[in-house]
Each structure stands twice: as C-alpha cells, then as structure tokens.
C-alpha cells in the first residue's frame, strides 16, 4: 500500500456520490478545509483508535490520519476501511494529498457546509439575519447562509475571498468553484 490507504473498497465509499470523511484530531485543520470545499468531514475529538475505526466503518467514511498504527489494522489492510495516511504538516499540502489520492476535483458544493460543525448550510434572506450581522455587512451583502445547528451566519465578505484565494493556491481553478 505505497499510497497510504487500504486496497480496494474505493467504489463502496463513492457510490453515493462524494466521499464522506472522518478526520483524526491530529489533522484537524484539514476537516475545516474539506468542509469549505463542501465535503462532509466529521472531526474526531477525544476518540481512541478503536472507536475511530468503528465509527469510520459504521458510517462508511474515509479515515484521514497521521497515525501509522491505524494503517496496520486488518480492516485497513483488507480494504474494508479506506484510510489515508496524511504525509504533510501544512494544511494546503494535506488537502492537495487527499484530493490527489482520491481523484477529487473542485466541487459545486463549496461553501455549503458550516466550517465549525459540519452541518449543511441553509440559505437566509437579509431580513432573517439582520440582527446577527454587523450593520455594514447588512448594508452591503444580499446573500447569506446559516448553520441550523450553531447558528453561525456566512456571507461573501473578505474572509470568503481569502478562502477562495487559498483554494486557488492548493489547486489552480479550485477557487473558481461556484458558491
């Protein structure tokens, strides 16, 4: 397994469309960037390796980790659990590795998930978020999304633009994903 992931099992993880990820806490920032791209990326906090593997198997998630011991488990070596050993320290390189290893392209669903809690965002009218955003933002923006769980509100401001630039740095053309 020179590429750091289990043999076989690839089709089972993608039959329903985009892969879903379980991200080990040791590469936690990667989960946020996968969410920016619109992928379901569950971050595992305070979970031992056994629980991590069980959760990934139960939910059909690709496990992303820097823990080499997980890659030695039978469920991984037999291809029952898809796991990718993250090789890099920088999150941009980690994201590039995941995209290359799983042949992921840009996504039409960029900016569709809460980067904090992974929930799909709901579109909101300006009047619905008026009291939740700064007056300048309310006066200059017309498109809003909100997380139904943590209630965080998103709009296309400078932070959004900076994230698109970072996506472009990861892979040219990725920052052009519709949002």
GROMACS .gro file of C-alpha atoms in nm:
model
  179
    1UNK     CA    1   0.000   0.000   0.000
    2UNK     CA    2   0.253   0.261  -0.107
    3UNK     CA    3  -0.002   0.541  -0.127
    4UNK     CA    4  -0.102   0.504   0.238
    5UNK     CA    5  -0.458   0.380   0.200
    6UNK     CA    6  -0.628   0.045   0.212
    7UNK     CA    7  -0.654  -0.161  -0.102
    8UNK     CA    8  -0.993  -0.199  -0.265
    9UNK     CA    9  -1.310  -0.063  -0.118
   10UNK     CA   10  -1.284   0.256  -0.327
   11UNK     CA   11  -1.619   0.217  -0.503
   12UNK     CA   12  -1.811   0.150  -0.182
   13UNK     CA   13  -1.713   0.488  -0.043
   14UNK     CA   14  -1.815   0.682  -0.355
   15UNK     CA   15  -2.131   0.501  -0.472
   16UNK     CA   16  -2.349   0.763  -0.309
   17UNK     CA   17  -2.154   1.048  -0.469
   18UNK     CA   18  -1.894   1.249  -0.284
   19UNK     CA   19  -1.684   1.074  -0.021
   20UNK     CA   20  -1.752   1.140   0.345
   21UNK     CA   21  -1.455   1.178   0.575
   22UNK     CA   22  -1.364   1.106   0.935
   23UNK     CA   23  -1.072   1.329   1.025
   24UNK     CA   24  -0.848   1.235   1.315
   25UNK     CA   25  -0.774   1.521   1.555
   26UNK     CA   26  -0.406   1.504   1.456
   27UNK     CA   27  -0.502   1.665   1.121
   28UNK     CA   28  -0.798   1.866   1.249
   29UNK     CA   29  -0.745   2.177   1.033
   30UNK     CA   30  -0.788   1.954   0.728
   31UNK     CA   31  -1.151   1.892   0.831
   32UNK     CA   32  -1.229   2.265   0.807
   33UNK     CA   33  -1.087   2.289   0.454
   34UNK     CA   34  -1.272   1.980   0.336
   35UNK     CA   35  -1.588   2.146   0.469
   36UNK     CA   36  -1.503   2.467   0.281
   37UNK     CA   37  -1.499   2.252  -0.034
   38UNK     CA   38  -1.841   2.114   0.060
   39UNK     CA   39  -1.738   1.768   0.181
   40UNK     CA   40  -1.889   1.601   0.486
   41UNK     CA   41  -1.585   1.593   0.718
   42UNK     CA   42  -1.650   1.476   1.071
   43UNK     CA   43  -1.374   1.570   1.316
   44UNK     CA   44  -1.299   1.304   1.578
   45UNK     CA   45  -1.207   1.459   1.912
   46UNK     CA   46  -1.111   1.260   2.223
   47UNK     CA   47  -1.170   0.926   2.050
   48UNK     CA   48  -0.939   0.628   2.084
   49UNK     CA   49  -0.824   0.437   1.777
   50UNK     CA   50  -1.076   0.154   1.825
   51UNK     CA   51  -1.371   0.394   1.840
   52UNK     CA   52  -1.230   0.589   1.545
   53UNK     CA   53  -1.214   0.277   1.328
   54UNK     CA   54  -1.562   0.160   1.436
   55UNK     CA   55  -1.714   0.499   1.355
   56UNK     CA   56  -1.548   0.517   1.012
   57UNK     CA   57  -1.670   0.164   0.930
   58UNK     CA   58  -2.023   0.222   1.060
   59UNK     CA   59  -2.069   0.547   0.864
   60UNK     CA   60  -1.875   0.447   0.551
   61UNK     CA   61  -1.627   0.730   0.594
   62UNK     CA   62  -1.273   0.760   0.460
   63UNK     CA   63  -1.043   0.791   0.761
   64UNK     CA   64  -0.777   1.064   0.738
   65UNK     CA   65  -0.499   1.035   0.995
   66UNK     CA   66  -0.129   1.071   1.070
   67UNK     CA   67  -0.140   0.765   1.297
   68UNK     CA   68   0.065   0.495   1.123
   69UNK     CA   69  -0.067   0.226   1.357
   70UNK     CA   70  -0.420   0.259   1.221
   71UNK     CA   71  -0.291   0.175   0.872
   72UNK     CA   72  -0.164  -0.160   1.007
   73UNK     CA   73  -0.509  -0.273   1.124
   74UNK     CA   74  -0.661  -0.568   0.943
   75UNK     CA   75  -0.974  -0.374   0.838
   76UNK     CA   76  -0.746  -0.133   0.652
   77UNK     CA   77  -0.507  -0.389   0.503
   78UNK     CA   78  -0.801  -0.599   0.381
   79UNK     CA   79  -0.961  -0.293   0.222
   80UNK     CA   80  -1.269  -0.296   0.445
   81UNK     CA   81  -1.187   0.054   0.570
   82UNK     CA   82  -1.044   0.319   0.344
   83UNK     CA   83  -0.779   0.512   0.537
   84UNK     CA   84  -0.530   0.764   0.411
   85UNK     CA   85  -0.209   0.838   0.596
   86UNK     CA   86  -0.158   1.213   0.577
   87UNK     CA   87   0.205   1.283   0.497
   88UNK     CA   88   0.232   1.661   0.526
   89UNK     CA   89   0.235   1.920   0.802
   90UNK     CA   90   0.092   2.214   0.607
   91UNK     CA   91  -0.285   2.200   0.564
   92UNK     CA   92  -0.267   2.309   0.197
   93UNK     CA   93  -0.038   2.014   0.125
   94UNK     CA   94  -0.268   1.782   0.323
   95UNK     CA   95  -0.567   1.896   0.120
   96UNK     CA   96  -0.375   1.851  -0.204
   97UNK     CA   97  -0.275   1.498  -0.094
   98UNK     CA   98  -0.635   1.400  -0.021
   99UNK     CA   99  -0.759   1.543  -0.350
  100UNK     CA  100  -0.486   1.363  -0.545
  101UNK     CA  101  -0.519   1.030  -0.363
  102UNK     CA  102  -0.898   1.020  -0.408
  103UNK     CA  103  -0.907   1.187  -0.750
  104UNK     CA  104  -1.122   1.470  -0.618
  105UNK     CA  105  -1.187   1.770  -0.837
  106UNK     CA  106  -1.341   2.101  -0.743
  107UNK     CA  107  -1.687   2.079  -0.604
  108UNK     CA  108  -2.005   2.258  -0.698
  109UNK     CA  109  -2.086   2.248  -0.328
  110UNK     CA  110  -1.806   2.472  -0.200
  111UNK     CA  111  -1.911   2.690   0.092
  112UNK     CA  112  -2.221   2.478   0.155
  113UNK     CA  113  -2.123   2.340   0.499
  114UNK     CA  114  -2.057   2.501   0.832
  115UNK     CA  115  -1.681   2.502   0.882
  116UNK     CA  116  -1.734   2.473   1.258
  117UNK     CA  117  -1.984   2.189   1.297
  118UNK     CA  118  -2.007   2.029   0.950
  119UNK     CA  119  -2.381   2.083   0.904
  120UNK     CA  120  -2.521   2.175   0.561
  121UNK     CA  121  -2.597   2.547   0.549
  122UNK     CA  122  -2.942   2.693   0.486
  123UNK     CA  123  -2.992   2.999   0.266
  124UNK     CA  124  -3.125   3.303   0.451
  125UNK     CA  125  -3.284   3.629   0.341
  126UNK     CA  126  -3.118   3.951   0.460
  127UNK     CA  127  -3.411   4.033   0.689
  128UNK     CA  128  -3.369   3.696   0.865
  129UNK     CA  129  -3.009   3.771   0.969
  130UNK     CA  130  -3.021   4.150   1.014
  131UNK     CA  131  -2.967   4.140   1.391
  132UNK     CA  132  -2.692   3.875   1.357
  133UNK     CA  133  -2.455   4.060   1.124
  134UNK     CA  134  -2.273   4.394   1.152
  135UNK     CA  135  -2.464   4.691   1.004
  136UNK     CA  136  -2.204   4.741   0.728
  137UNK     CA  137  -2.238   4.376   0.622
  138UNK     CA  138  -2.616   4.404   0.620
  139UNK     CA  139  -2.592   4.716   0.408
  140UNK     CA  140  -2.353   4.566   0.151
  141UNK     CA  141  -2.441   4.196   0.127
  142UNK     CA  142  -2.751   4.026  -0.010
  143UNK     CA  143  -2.663   3.653   0.004
  144UNK     CA  144  -2.644   3.477   0.340
  145UNK     CA  145  -2.626   3.122   0.470
  146UNK     CA  146  -2.670   2.998   0.823
  147UNK     CA  147  -2.585   2.684   1.012
  148UNK     CA  148  -2.904   2.538   1.160
  149UNK     CA  149  -2.705   2.390   1.450
  150UNK     CA  150  -2.460   2.653   1.574
  151UNK     CA  151  -2.650   2.946   1.411
  152UNK     CA  152  -2.329   3.091   1.260
  153UNK     CA  153  -2.405   3.323   0.966
  154UNK     CA  154  -2.194   3.328   0.648
  155UNK     CA  155  -2.169   3.583   0.367
  156UNK     CA  156  -1.930   3.661   0.081
  157UNK     CA  157  -1.701   3.906   0.254
  158UNK     CA  158  -1.323   3.937   0.269
  159UNK     CA  159  -1.282   3.611   0.462
  160UNK     CA  160  -1.471   3.429   0.184
  161UNK     CA  161  -1.244   3.590  -0.076
  162UNK     CA  162  -0.933   3.491   0.119
  163UNK     CA  163  -1.051   3.132   0.139
  164UNK     CA  164  -1.108   3.125  -0.237
  165UNK     CA  165  -0.751   3.251  -0.289
  166UNK     CA  166  -0.620   2.976  -0.062
  167UNK     CA  167  -0.822   2.717  -0.258
  168UNK     CA  168  -0.663   2.852  -0.576
  169UNK     CA  169  -0.320   2.810  -0.417
  170UNK     CA  170  -0.399   2.447  -0.336
  171UNK     CA  171  -0.504   2.375  -0.693
  172UNK     CA  172  -0.540   2.626  -0.977
  173UNK     CA  173  -0.905   2.653  -1.077
  174UNK     CA  174  -1.030   2.527  -0.740
  175UNK     CA  175  -1.106   2.882  -0.625
  176UNK     CA  176  -1.342   2.913  -0.922
  177UNK     CA  177  -1.585   2.660  -0.769
  178UNK     CA  178  -1.933   2.812  -0.758
  179UNK     CA  179  -2.056   2.919  -0.419
   0.00000   0.00000   0.00000
